[in-house]
CSV table of N, CA and C in Angstrom, one decimal:
chain,number,residue,atom,x,y,z
A,1,MET,N,-23.5,-5.9,-6.1
A,1,MET,CA,-22.1,-5.7,-5.6
A,1,MET,C,-21.3,-6.9,-5.9
A,2,ASN,N,-20.1,-6.7,-6.5
A,2,ASN,CA,-19.3,-7.9,-6.9
A,2,ASN,C,-18.7,-8.4,-5.6
A,3,ALA,N,-18.4,-9.7,-5.7
A,3,ALA,CA,-17.9,-10.5,-4.5
A,3,ALA,C,-16.6,-9.9,-3.9
A,4,ALA,N,-15.7,-9.4,-4.7
A,4,ALA,CA,-14.5,-8.8,-4.3
A,4,ALA,C,-14.7,-7.5,-3.5
A,5,ALA,N,-15.8,-6.9,-3.7
A,5,ALA,CA,-16.0,-5.6,-3.0
A,5,ALA,C,-16.8,-5.7,-1.7
A,6,ARG,N,-17.1,-7.0,-1.3
A,6,ARG,CA,-17.8,-7.2,0.0
A,6,ARG,C,-17.0,-8.1,0.9
A,7,TRP,N,-17.2,-7.8,2.2
A,7,TRP,CA,-16.6,-8.7,3.2
A,7,TRP,C,-17.3,-10.1,3.2
A,8,PRO,N,-16.6,-11.2,3.3
A,8,PRO,CA,-17.2,-12.5,3.2
A,8,PRO,C,-18.2,-12.7,4.4
A,9,ASP,N,-19.3,-13.5,4.0
A,9,ASP,CA,-20.2,-13.9,5.1
A,9,ASP,C,-19.6,-14.9,6.0
A,10,ARG,N,-18.7,-15.7,5.5
A,10,ARG,CA,-18.0,-16.7,6.4
A,10,ARG,C,-16.6,-16.9,6.0
A,11,LEU,N,-15.7,-17.0,6.9
A,11,LEU,CA,-14.3,-17.1,6.6
A,11,LEU,C,-13.8,-18.6,6.9
A,12,VAL,N,-12.9,-19.0,6.1
A,12,VAL,CA,-12.3,-20.3,6.3
A,12,VAL,C,-10.8,-20.2,6.2
A,13,VAL,N,-10.1,-21.1,6.8
A,13,VAL,CA,-8.6,-21.2,6.7
A,13,VAL,C,-8.3,-22.3,5.7
A,14,ARG,N,-7.4,-22.0,4.8
A,14,ARG,CA,-7.0,-23.0,3.8
A,14,ARG,C,-5.5,-22.9,3.6
A,15,PRO,N,-5.0,-23.9,2.9
A,15,PRO,CA,-3.5,-23.9,2.6
A,15,PRO,C,-3.0,-22.7,1.9
A,16,TRP,N,-1.8,-22.3,2.2
A,16,TRP,CA,-1.1,-21.1,1.6
A,16,TRP,C,-0.7,-21.5,0.2
A,17,THR,N,-0.8,-20.6,-0.8
A,17,THR,CA,-0.4,-20.9,-2.2
A,17,THR,C,0.7,-19.8,-2.6
A,18,PRO,N,1.4,-20.1,-3.6
A,18,PRO,CA,2.3,-19.1,-4.2
A,18,PRO,C,1.6,-17.8,-4.6
A,19,GLY,N,0.4,-18.0,-5.1
A,19,GLY,CA,-0.4,-16.8,-5.5
A,19,GLY,C,-0.8,-16.0,-4.3
A,20,ASP,N,-1.1,-16.6,-3.2
A,20,ASP,CA,-1.4,-15.9,-1.9
A,20,ASP,C,-0.1,-15.0,-1.6
A,21,ALA,N,1.0,-15.7,-1.6
A,21,ALA,CA,2.3,-15.0,-1.3
A,21,ALA,C,2.5,-13.7,-2.1
A,22,ARG,N,2.3,-13.9,-3.4
A,22,ARG,CA,2.4,-12.7,-4.3
A,22,ARG,C,1.4,-11.6,-4.0
A,23,ARG,N,0.2,-12.0,-3.7
A,23,ARG,CA,-0.8,-11.0,-3.4
A,23,ARG,C,-0.4,-10.2,-2.1
A,24,VAL,N,0.0,-11.0,-1.1
A,24,VAL,CA,0.3,-10.3,0.2
A,24,VAL,C,1.6,-9.5,0.0
A,25,ALA,N,2.5,-9.9,-0.7
A,25,ALA,CA,3.7,-9.1,-1.0
A,25,ALA,C,3.4,-7.8,-1.7
A,26,ALA,N,2.3,-7.7,-2.4
A,26,ALA,CA,1.8,-6.5,-3.1
A,26,ALA,C,1.0,-5.6,-2.2
A,27,TRP,N,0.5,-6.0,-1.0
A,27,TRP,CA,-0.3,-5.2,-0.2
A,27,TRP,C,0.5,-4.0,0.3
A,28,ARG,N,-0.2,-2.8,0.3
A,28,ARG,CA,0.4,-1.6,0.8
A,28,ARG,C,-0.6,-0.9,1.8
A,29,TYR,N,0.0,-0.7,3.0
A,29,TYR,CA,-0.8,-0.1,4.0
A,29,TYR,C,-0.5,1.4,4.1
A,30,GLY,N,-1.4,2.2,4.5
A,30,GLY,CA,-1.2,3.7,4.6
A,30,GLY,C,-0.7,4.1,6.0
A,31,GLY,N,-0.2,5.4,6.0
A,31,GLY,CA,0.2,5.9,7.3
A,31,GLY,C,1.3,5.1,8.0
A,32,PRO,N,1.2,5.1,9.3
A,32,PRO,CA,2.3,4.4,10.1
A,32,PRO,C,2.3,2.9,9.8
A,33,TRP,N,1.2,2.4,9.3
A,33,TRP,CA,1.1,1.0,9.1
A,33,TRP,C,1.9,0.5,7.9
A,34,GLN,N,2.6,1.5,7.2
A,34,GLN,CA,3.5,1.1,6.1
A,34,GLN,C,4.6,0.2,6.6
A,35,VAL,N,4.9,0.2,7.9
A,35,VAL,CA,6.0,-0.7,8.4
A,35,VAL,C,5.6,-2.1,8.2
A,36,TYR,N,4.4,-2.4,7.9
A,36,TYR,CA,4.0,-3.8,7.6
A,36,TYR,C,4.1,-4.2,6.1
A,37,ASP,N,4.4,-3.2,5.2
A,37,ASP,CA,4.6,-3.5,3.8
A,37,ASP,C,5.9,-4.3,3.7
A,38,LEU,N,5.8,-5.3,2.8
A,38,LEU,CA,7.0,-6.2,2.5
A,38,LEU,C,7.7,-5.6,1.4
A,39,PRO,N,9.0,-5.8,1.4
A,39,PRO,CA,9.8,-5.5,0.2
A,39,PRO,C,9.3,-6.3,-1.0
A,40,GLY,N,9.3,-5.7,-2.2
A,40,GLY,CA,8.7,-6.4,-3.4
A,40,GLY,C,9.3,-7.7,-3.7
A,41,THR,N,10.5,-8.0,-3.2
A,41,THR,CA,11.2,-9.3,-3.5
A,41,THR,C,10.9,-10.3,-2.4
A,42,GLU,N,10.3,-9.9,-1.3
A,42,GLU,CA,10.1,-10.8,-0.2
A,42,GLU,C,8.7,-11.5,-0.3
A,43,LEU,N,8.7,-12.8,-0.5
A,43,LEU,CA,7.4,-13.5,-0.5
A,43,LEU,C,7.2,-14.2,0.8
A,44,PRO,N,6.1,-13.8,1.5
A,44,PRO,CA,5.8,-14.4,2.8
A,44,PRO,C,5.4,-15.9,2.6
A,45,GLY,N,5.9,-16.7,3.5
A,45,GLY,CA,5.5,-18.1,3.6
A,45,GLY,C,6.3,-18.9,2.5
A,46,ALA,N,7.3,-18.4,2.0
A,46,ALA,CA,8.0,-19.2,1.0
A,46,ALA,C,8.6,-20.5,1.6
A,47,THR,N,8.9,-20.4,2.9
A,47,THR,CA,9.4,-21.6,3.5
A,47,THR,C,8.4,-22.4,4.4
A,48,GLY,N,7.1,-22.0,4.2
A,48,GLY,CA,6.1,-22.7,5.0
A,48,GLY,C,5.7,-21.9,6.2
A,49,GLY,N,4.7,-22.4,7.0
A,49,GLY,CA,4.3,-21.8,8.2
A,49,GLY,C,3.2,-20.8,8.1
A,50,TYR,N,2.7,-20.5,6.8
A,50,TYR,CA,1.6,-19.6,6.6
A,50,TYR,C,0.3,-20.4,6.2
A,51,LEU,N,-0.8,-19.8,6.6
A,51,LEU,CA,-2.1,-20.3,6.2
A,51,LEU,C,-2.9,-19.1,5.7
A,52,ALA,N,-3.8,-19.3,4.7
A,52,ALA,CA,-4.6,-18.3,4.1
A,52,ALA,C,-5.9,-18.2,4.9
A,53,VAL,N,-6.4,-17.0,5.1
A,53,VAL,CA,-7.8,-16.8,5.6
A,53,VAL,C,-8.6,-16.3,4.4
A,54,ALA,N,-9.7,-17.0,4.1
A,54,ALA,CA,-10.3,-16.7,2.8
A,54,ALA,C,-11.8,-16.7,3.0
A,55,ASP,N,-12.5,-16.2,1.9
A,55,ASP,CA,-13.9,-16.2,1.8
A,55,ASP,C,-14.3,-17.7,1.6
A,56,ALA,N,-15.2,-18.2,2.4
A,56,ALA,CA,-15.6,-19.6,2.3
A,56,ALA,C,-16.4,-19.9,1.0
A,57,ALA,N,-17.0,-18.8,0.4
A,57,ALA,CA,-17.8,-19.0,-0.8
A,57,ALA,C,-16.9,-19.2,-2.0
A,58,ASP,N,-15.8,-18.4,-2.1
A,58,ASP,CA,-15.0,-18.4,-3.4
A,58,ASP,C,-13.5,-18.5,-3.2
A,59,GLY,N,-13.1,-18.7,-1.9
A,59,GLY,CA,-11.6,-18.9,-1.7
A,59,GLY,C,-10.8,-17.6,-1.8
A,60,ARG,N,-11.5,-16.5,-2.0
A,60,ARG,CA,-10.7,-15.2,-2.1
A,60,ARG,C,-10.0,-14.8,-0.8
A,61,LEU,N,-8.7,-14.6,-1.0
A,61,LEU,CA,-7.8,-14.2,0.2
A,61,LEU,C,-8.2,-12.9,0.8
A,62,VAL,N,-8.4,-12.9,2.1
A,62,VAL,CA,-8.7,-11.7,2.9
A,62,VAL,C,-7.6,-11.4,3.9
A,63,GLY,N,-6.8,-12.5,4.2
A,63,GLY,CA,-5.7,-12.3,5.2
A,63,GLY,C,-5.0,-13.6,5.3
A,64,PHE,N,-4.1,-13.6,6.4
A,64,PHE,CA,-3.3,-14.8,6.6
A,64,PHE,C,-3.0,-14.9,8.1
A,65,TYR,N,-2.4,-16.0,8.5
A,65,TYR,CA,-1.8,-16.1,9.8
A,65,TYR,C,-0.6,-17.1,9.7
A,66,CYS,N,0.3,-16.9,10.6
A,66,CYS,CA,1.5,-17.7,10.7
A,66,CYS,C,1.8,-18.0,12.1
A,67,THR,N,2.6,-19.1,12.4
A,67,THR,CA,2.9,-19.4,13.7
A,67,THR,C,4.4,-19.7,13.8
A,68,GLY,N,4.9,-19.9,15.0
A,68,GLY,CA,6.3,-20.3,15.2
A,68,GLY,C,7.3,-19.3,14.8
A,69,ASP,N,8.4,-19.7,14.2
A,69,ASP,CA,9.5,-18.8,13.8
A,69,ASP,C,9.0,-17.7,12.9
A,70,GLU,N,8.1,-18.0,12.0
A,70,GLU,CA,7.6,-17.0,11.1
A,70,GLU,C,6.9,-15.9,11.8
A,71,ALA,N,6.3,-16.1,13.0
A,71,ALA,CA,5.6,-15.1,13.7
A,71,ALA,C,6.4,-14.4,14.7
A,72,ARG,N,7.6,-14.9,15.0
A,72,ARG,CA,8.4,-14.3,16.1
A,72,ARG,C,9.2,-13.1,15.6
A,73,VAL,N,9.2,-12.1,16.4
A,73,VAL,CA,10.1,-10.9,16.1
A,73,VAL,C,11.5,-11.2,16.5
A,74,PRO,N,12.5,-10.5,16.0
A,74,PRO,CA,13.9,-10.7,16.4
A,74,PRO,C,14.1,-10.6,17.9
A,75,GLY,N,14.8,-11.5,18.4
A,75,GLY,CA,15.2,-11.5,19.8
A,75,GLY,C,14.2,-12.1,20.8
A,76,LEU,N,13.0,-12.4,20.3
A,76,LEU,CA,12.0,-13.0,21.2
A,76,LEU,C,12.1,-14.6,21.1
A,77,ALA,N,12.5,-15.2,22.2
A,77,ALA,CA,12.8,-16.6,22.2
A,77,ALA,C,11.5,-17.4,22.2
A,78,PRO,N,11.6,-18.6,21.6
A,78,PRO,CA,10.4,-19.5,21.8
A,78,PRO,C,10.3,-20.0,23.2
A,79,GLU,N,9.1,-20.3,23.6
A,79,GLU,CA,8.8,-20.8,25.0
A,79,GLU,C,8.0,-22.0,24.9
A,80,PHE,N,8.3,-23.0,25.8
A,80,PHE,CA,7.6,-24.2,25.9
A,80,PHE,C,6.1,-23.9,26.2
A,81,GLY,N,5.2,-24.6,25.5
A,81,GLY,CA,3.8,-24.4,25.7
A,81,GLY,C,3.2,-23.1,25.2
A,82,VAL,N,4.0,-22.4,24.4
A,82,VAL,CA,3.5,-21.1,23.9
A,82,VAL,C,3.6,-21.2,22.3
A,83,VAL,N,2.5,-20.8,21.7
A,83,VAL,CA,2.5,-20.7,20.2
A,83,VAL,C,2.5,-19.2,19.8
A,84,ASP,N,3.6,-18.8,19.1
A,84,ASP,CA,3.6,-17.5,18.6
A,84,ASP,C,2.7,-17.3,17.4
A,85,LEU,N,2.0,-16.2,17.3
A,85,LEU,CA,1.0,-16.0,16.3
A,85,LEU,C,1.3,-14.6,15.6
A,86,GLY,N,1.3,-14.6,14.3
A,86,GLY,CA,1.3,-13.4,13.5
A,86,GLY,C,0.2,-13.5,12.5
A,87,ALA,N,-0.4,-12.3,12.2
A,87,ALA,CA,-1.5,-12.3,11.3
A,87,ALA,C,-1.5,-11.0,10.5
A,88,GLY,N,-2.1,-11.0,9.4
A,88,GLY,CA,-2.3,-9.8,8.6
A,88,GLY,C,-3.6,-9.9,7.8
A,89,MET,N,-4.2,-8.7,7.6
A,89,MET,CA,-5.4,-8.7,6.8
A,89,MET,C,-5.2,-7.7,5.6
A,90,ASP,N,-5.8,-8.1,4.5
A,90,ASP,CA,-5.8,-7.2,3.3
A,90,ASP,C,-6.1,-5.8,3.7
A,91,PRO,N,-5.2,-4.8,3.3
A,91,PRO,CA,-5.4,-3.4,3.7
A,91,PRO,C,-6.7,-2.9,3.3
A,92,ARG,N,-7.4,-3.4,2.3
A,92,ARG,CA,-8.7,-2.9,1.9
A,92,ARG,C,-9.7,-3.1,3.1
A,93,TRP,N,-9.5,-4.0,4.0
A,93,TRP,CA,-10.5,-4.3,5.0
A,93,TRP,C,-10.0,-3.8,6.4
A,94,VAL,N,-8.8,-3.3,6.5
A,94,VAL,CA,-8.3,-2.9,7.8
A,94,VAL,C,-9.0,-1.6,8.2
A,95,GLY,N,-9.4,-1.5,9.5
A,95,GLY,CA,-10.1,-0.3,10.0
A,95,GLY,C,-11.5,-0.2,9.6
A,96,ARG,N,-12.1,-1.3,9.1
A,96,ARG,CA,-13.5,-1.2,8.7
A,96,ARG,C,-14.4,-2.1,9.5
A,97,GLY,N,-14.0,-2.5,10.7
A,97,GLY,CA,-14.8,-3.3,11.6
A,97,GLY,C,-14.8,-4.8,11.4
A,98,HIS,N,-13.9,-5.3,10.7
A,98,HIS,CA,-13.8,-6.8,10.4
A,98,HIS,C,-12.8,-7.5,11.2
A,99,GLY,N,-12.0,-6.8,12.0
A,99,GLY,CA,-10.9,-7.4,12.8
A,99,GLY,C,-11.4,-8.5,13.7
A,100,ALA,N,-12.4,-8.3,14.5
A,100,ALA,CA,-12.9,-9.3,15.5
A,100,ALA,C,-13.3,-10.6,14.8
A,101,GLY,N,-14.0,-10.5,13.7
A,101,GLY,CA,-14.4,-11.7,13.0
A,101,GLY,C,-13.2,-12.5,12.4
A,102,PHE,N,-12.3,-11.7,11.8
A,102,PHE,CA,-11.1,-12.2,11.3
A,102,PHE,C,-10.3,-12.9,12.4
A,103,GLY,N,-10.1,-12.2,13.5
A,103,GLY,CA,-9.4,-12.8,14.7
A,103,GLY,C,-10.0,-14.0,15.2
A,104,ARG,N,-11.3,-14.1,15.3
A,104,ARG,CA,-12.0,-15.3,15.8
A,104,ARG,C,-11.8,-16.5,14.9
A,105,ALA,N,-11.8,-16.2,13.6
A,105,ALA,CA,-11.6,-17.3,12.6
A,105,ALA,C,-10.2,-17.8,12.7
A,106,VAL,N,-9.2,-17.0,12.9
A,106,VAL,CA,-7.8,-17.4,13.1
A,106,VAL,C,-7.6,-18.2,14.3
A,107,LEU,N,-8.2,-17.7,15.5
A,107,LEU,CA,-8.0,-18.4,16.7
A,107,LEU,C,-8.7,-19.7,16.8
A,108,ALA,N,-9.9,-19.8,16.1
A,108,ALA,CA,-10.6,-21.1,16.1
A,108,ALA,C,-9.8,-22.1,15.3
A,109,ASP,N,-9.2,-21.7,14.2
A,109,ASP,CA,-8.4,-22.6,13.4
A,109,ASP,C,-7.1,-23.0,14.2
A,110,LEU,N,-6.5,-22.1,14.8
A,110,LEU,CA,-5.2,-22.3,15.6
A,110,LEU,C,-5.5,-23.3,16.7
A,111,ARG,N,-6.6,-23.1,17.4
A,111,ARG,CA,-7.0,-24.0,18.5
A,111,ARG,C,-7.2,-25.4,18.2
A,112,ARG,N,-7.5,-25.7,16.9
A,112,ARG,CA,-7.7,-27.1,16.5
A,112,ARG,C,-6.4,-27.9,16.7
A,113,ASP,N,-5.3,-27.3,16.4
A,113,ASP,CA,-4.0,-28.0,16.6
A,113,ASP,C,-3.3,-27.7,17.9
A,114,HIS,N,-3.7,-26.6,18.6
A,114,HIS,CA,-3.0,-26.2,19.8
A,114,HIS,C,-4.0,-25.9,20.9
A,115,ARG,N,-4.7,-26.9,21.3
A,115,ARG,CA,-5.8,-26.7,22.2
A,115,ARG,C,-5.4,-26.1,23.6
A,116,THR,N,-4.2,-26.6,24.1
A,116,THR,CA,-3.8,-26.2,25.5
A,116,THR,C,-2.7,-25.2,25.5
A,117,ALA,N,-2.2,-24.8,24.4
A,117,ALA,CA,-1.1,-23.8,24.4
A,117,ALA,C,-1.6,-22.4,24.7
A,118,VAL,N,-0.7,-21.7,25.3
A,118,VAL,CA,-0.9,-20.2,25.4
A,118,VAL,C,-0.5,-19.6,24.0
A,119,VAL,N,-1.3,-18.7,23.5
A,119,VAL,CA,-1.0,-18.0,22.3
A,119,VAL,C,-0.4,-16.7,22.6
A,120,ARG,N,0.8,-16.4,22.0
A,120,ARG,CA,1.5,-15.2,22.2
A,120,ARG,C,1.5,-14.3,20.9
A,121,ALA,N,1.1,-13.1,21.0
A,121,ALA,CA,1.1,-12.1,19.9
A,121,ALA,C,1.9,-10.9,20.3
A,122,VAL,N,2.6,-10.3,19.4
A,122,VAL,CA,3.3,-9.1,19.7
A,122,VAL,C,2.9,-8.0,18.7
A,123,VAL,N,2.7,-6.8,19.2
A,123,VAL,CA,2.2,-5.7,18.4
A,123,VAL,C,3.1,-4.5,18.7
A,124,GLN,N,3.5,-3.8,17.6
A,124,GLN,CA,4.2,-2.6,17.9
A,124,GLN,C,3.4,-1.7,18.8
A,125,SER,N,4.1,-1.1,19.8
A,125,SER,CA,3.4,-0.4,20.9
A,125,SER,C,2.6,0.8,20.4
A,126,TRP,N,2.8,1.4,19.3
A,126,TRP,CA,2.0,2.5,18.8
A,126,TRP,C,0.7,2.1,18.2
A,127,ASN,N,0.6,0.8,17.8
A,127,ASN,CA,-0.5,0.3,17.1
A,127,ASN,C,-1.7,0.0,18.0
A,128,THR,N,-2.4,1.1,18.4
A,128,THR,CA,-3.5,1.0,19.3
A,128,THR,C,-4.7,0.2,18.7
A,129,ARG,N,-4.9,0.3,17.4
A,129,ARG,CA,-6.0,-0.5,16.8
A,129,ARG,C,-5.8,-2.0,17.0
A,130,SER,N,-4.6,-2.5,16.7
A,130,SER,CA,-4.4,-3.9,16.8
A,130,SER,C,-4.3,-4.3,18.3
A,131,LEU,N,-3.8,-3.5,19.2
A,131,LEU,CA,-3.8,-3.8,20.6
A,131,LEU,C,-5.2,-3.9,21.1
A,132,ARG,N,-6.1,-3.0,20.7
A,132,ARG,CA,-7.5,-3.0,21.1
A,132,ARG,C,-8.2,-4.3,20.6
A,133,LEU,N,-7.9,-4.7,19.4
A,133,LEU,CA,-8.5,-5.9,18.8
A,133,LEU,C,-8.1,-7.1,19.7
A,134,LEU,N,-6.8,-7.3,19.9
A,134,LEU,CA,-6.3,-8.4,20.7
A,134,LEU,C,-6.9,-8.5,22.1
A,135,ARG,N,-7.0,-7.3,22.7
A,135,ARG,CA,-7.7,-7.3,24.0
A,135,ARG,C,-9.1,-7.7,23.9
A,136,THR,N,-9.8,-7.3,22.9
A,136,THR,CA,-11.2,-7.7,22.6
A,136,THR,C,-11.3,-9.2,22.5
A,137,LEU,N,-10.3,-9.8,21.9
A,137,LEU,CA,-10.2,-11.3,21.7
A,137,LEU,C,-9.8,-12.0,22.9
A,138,GLY,N,-9.5,-11.3,24.0
A,138,GLY,CA,-9.2,-12.0,25.3
A,138,GLY,C,-7.7,-12.0,25.6
A,139,PHE,N,-6.9,-11.4,24.8
A,139,PHE,CA,-5.4,-11.4,25.1
A,139,PHE,C,-5.2,-10.4,26.2
A,140,LEU,N,-4.1,-10.7,27.0
A,140,LEU,CA,-3.7,-9.8,28.1
A,140,LEU,C,-2.3,-9.4,28.0
A,141,GLU,N,-1.9,-8.2,28.3
A,141,GLU,CA,-0.6,-7.7,28.1
A,141,GLU,C,0.3,-8.4,29.2
A,142,SER,N,1.5,-9.0,28.7
A,142,SER,CA,2.4,-9.7,29.7
A,142,SER,C,3.7,-9.0,29.7
A,143,GLY,N,4.0,-8.0,28.9
A,143,GLY,CA,5.2,-7.3,29.0
A,143,GLY,C,5.5,-6.6,27.7
A,144,ARG,N,6.8,-6.1,27.6
A,144,ARG,CA,7.3,-5.4,26.5
A,144,ARG,C,8.5,-6.1,25.9
A,145,HIS,N,8.8,-5.9,24.7
A,145,HIS,CA,10.0,-6.4,24.0
A,145,HIS,C,10.5,-5.4,23.1
A,146,VAL,N,11.8,-5.1,23.1
A,146,VAL,CA,12.4,-4.1,22.3
A,146,VAL,C,13.5,-4.9,21.4
A,147,CYS,N,13.5,-4.6,20.1
A,147,CYS,CA,14.5,-5.2,19.2
A,147,CYS,C,14.8,-4.1,18.2
A,148,VAL,N,15.9,-4.4,17.5
A,148,VAL,CA,16.4,-3.4,16.5
A,148,VAL,C,15.9,-4.0,15.1
A,149,GLN,N,15.2,-3.1,14.4
A,149,GLN,CA,14.7,-3.5,13.1
A,149,GLN,C,15.0,-2.2,12.2
A,150,ASN,N,15.5,-2.5,11.0
A,150,ASN,CA,15.9,-1.4,10.1
A,150,ASN,C,16.7,-0.3,10.8
A,151,SER,N,17.7,-0.8,11.6
A,151,SER,CA,18.7,0.0,12.3
A,151,SER,C,18.1,1.0,13.3
A,152,ARG,N,16.9,0.6,13.8
A,152,ARG,CA,16.3,1.5,14.9
A,152,ARG,C,15.6,0.6,15.9
A,153,PRO,N,15.5,1.0,17.2
A,153,PRO,CA,14.8,0.2,18.2
A,153,PRO,C,13.3,0.3,17.9
A,154,VAL,N,12.7,-0.9,18.1
A,154,VAL,CA,11.2,-0.9,17.9
A,154,VAL,C,10.7,-1.6,19.2
A,155,GLU,N,9.7,-1.0,19.8
A,155,GLU,CA,9.1,-1.5,21.0
A,155,GLU,C,7.8,-2.3,20.7
A,156,TYR,N,7.7,-3.5,21.2
A,156,TYR,CA,6.5,-4.3,21.0
A,156,TYR,C,5.8,-4.5,22.4
A,157,VAL,N,4.5,-4.6,22.3
A,157,VAL,CA,3.7,-5.1,23.5
A,157,VAL,C,3.5,-6.6,23.2
A,158,VAL,N,3.8,-7.4,24.3
A,158,VAL,CA,3.6,-8.8,24.2
A,158,VAL,C,2.3,-9.2,24.9
A,159,LEU,N,1.5,-9.9,24.2
A,159,LEU,CA,0.2,-10.3,24.7
A,159,LEU,C,0.0,-11.8,24.7
A,160,LEU,N,-0.7,-12.3,25.7
A,160,LEU,CA,-0.9,-13.7,25.8
A,160,LEU,C,-2.4,-14.0,25.9
A,161,SER,N,-2.8,-15.1,25.3
A,161,SER,CA,-4.2,-15.5,25.4
A,161,SER,C,-4.3,-16.5,26.5
A,162,PRO,N,-5.4,-16.5,27.2
A,162,PRO,CA,-5.6,-17.6,28.2
A,162,PRO,C,-5.7,-18.9,27.5
A,163,ARG,N,-5.4,-20.0,28.2
A,163,ARG,CA,-5.5,-21.3,27.5
A,163,ARG,C,-6.9,-21.7,27.1
């Protein structure tokens, strides 16, 4: 089996590259997850704030994470002692049982720089798969946030990790 067709044995977090941005901009999700598709002209992480999650053996991109302003949805204010987290996984791997390993790799890396911060993640309220994953990783629901995106209201579930 070729390396690109298998899930990595070990994940690492590495610096974000322009090539990573182009690959992520080309990702296309099916069904309702299409809301996570980026417009073809929008390159994620062009201004910084992104890190690549990759195969430790060959550096192949399997996902990313971002923090701070890059991770915050419209209208959600920053909070002292809270790190906002956004993440995405290559659609080839979504729904195939790799989310917990991916999430643990992201959180382990994030905790190296933010040991005592609360981590905040927001997920669209219909996305039960991502909500279940975050709860498995120890996040607890702390409320709801509604904002307008693409001229329509979107409800998010706000989840916090314990310190």
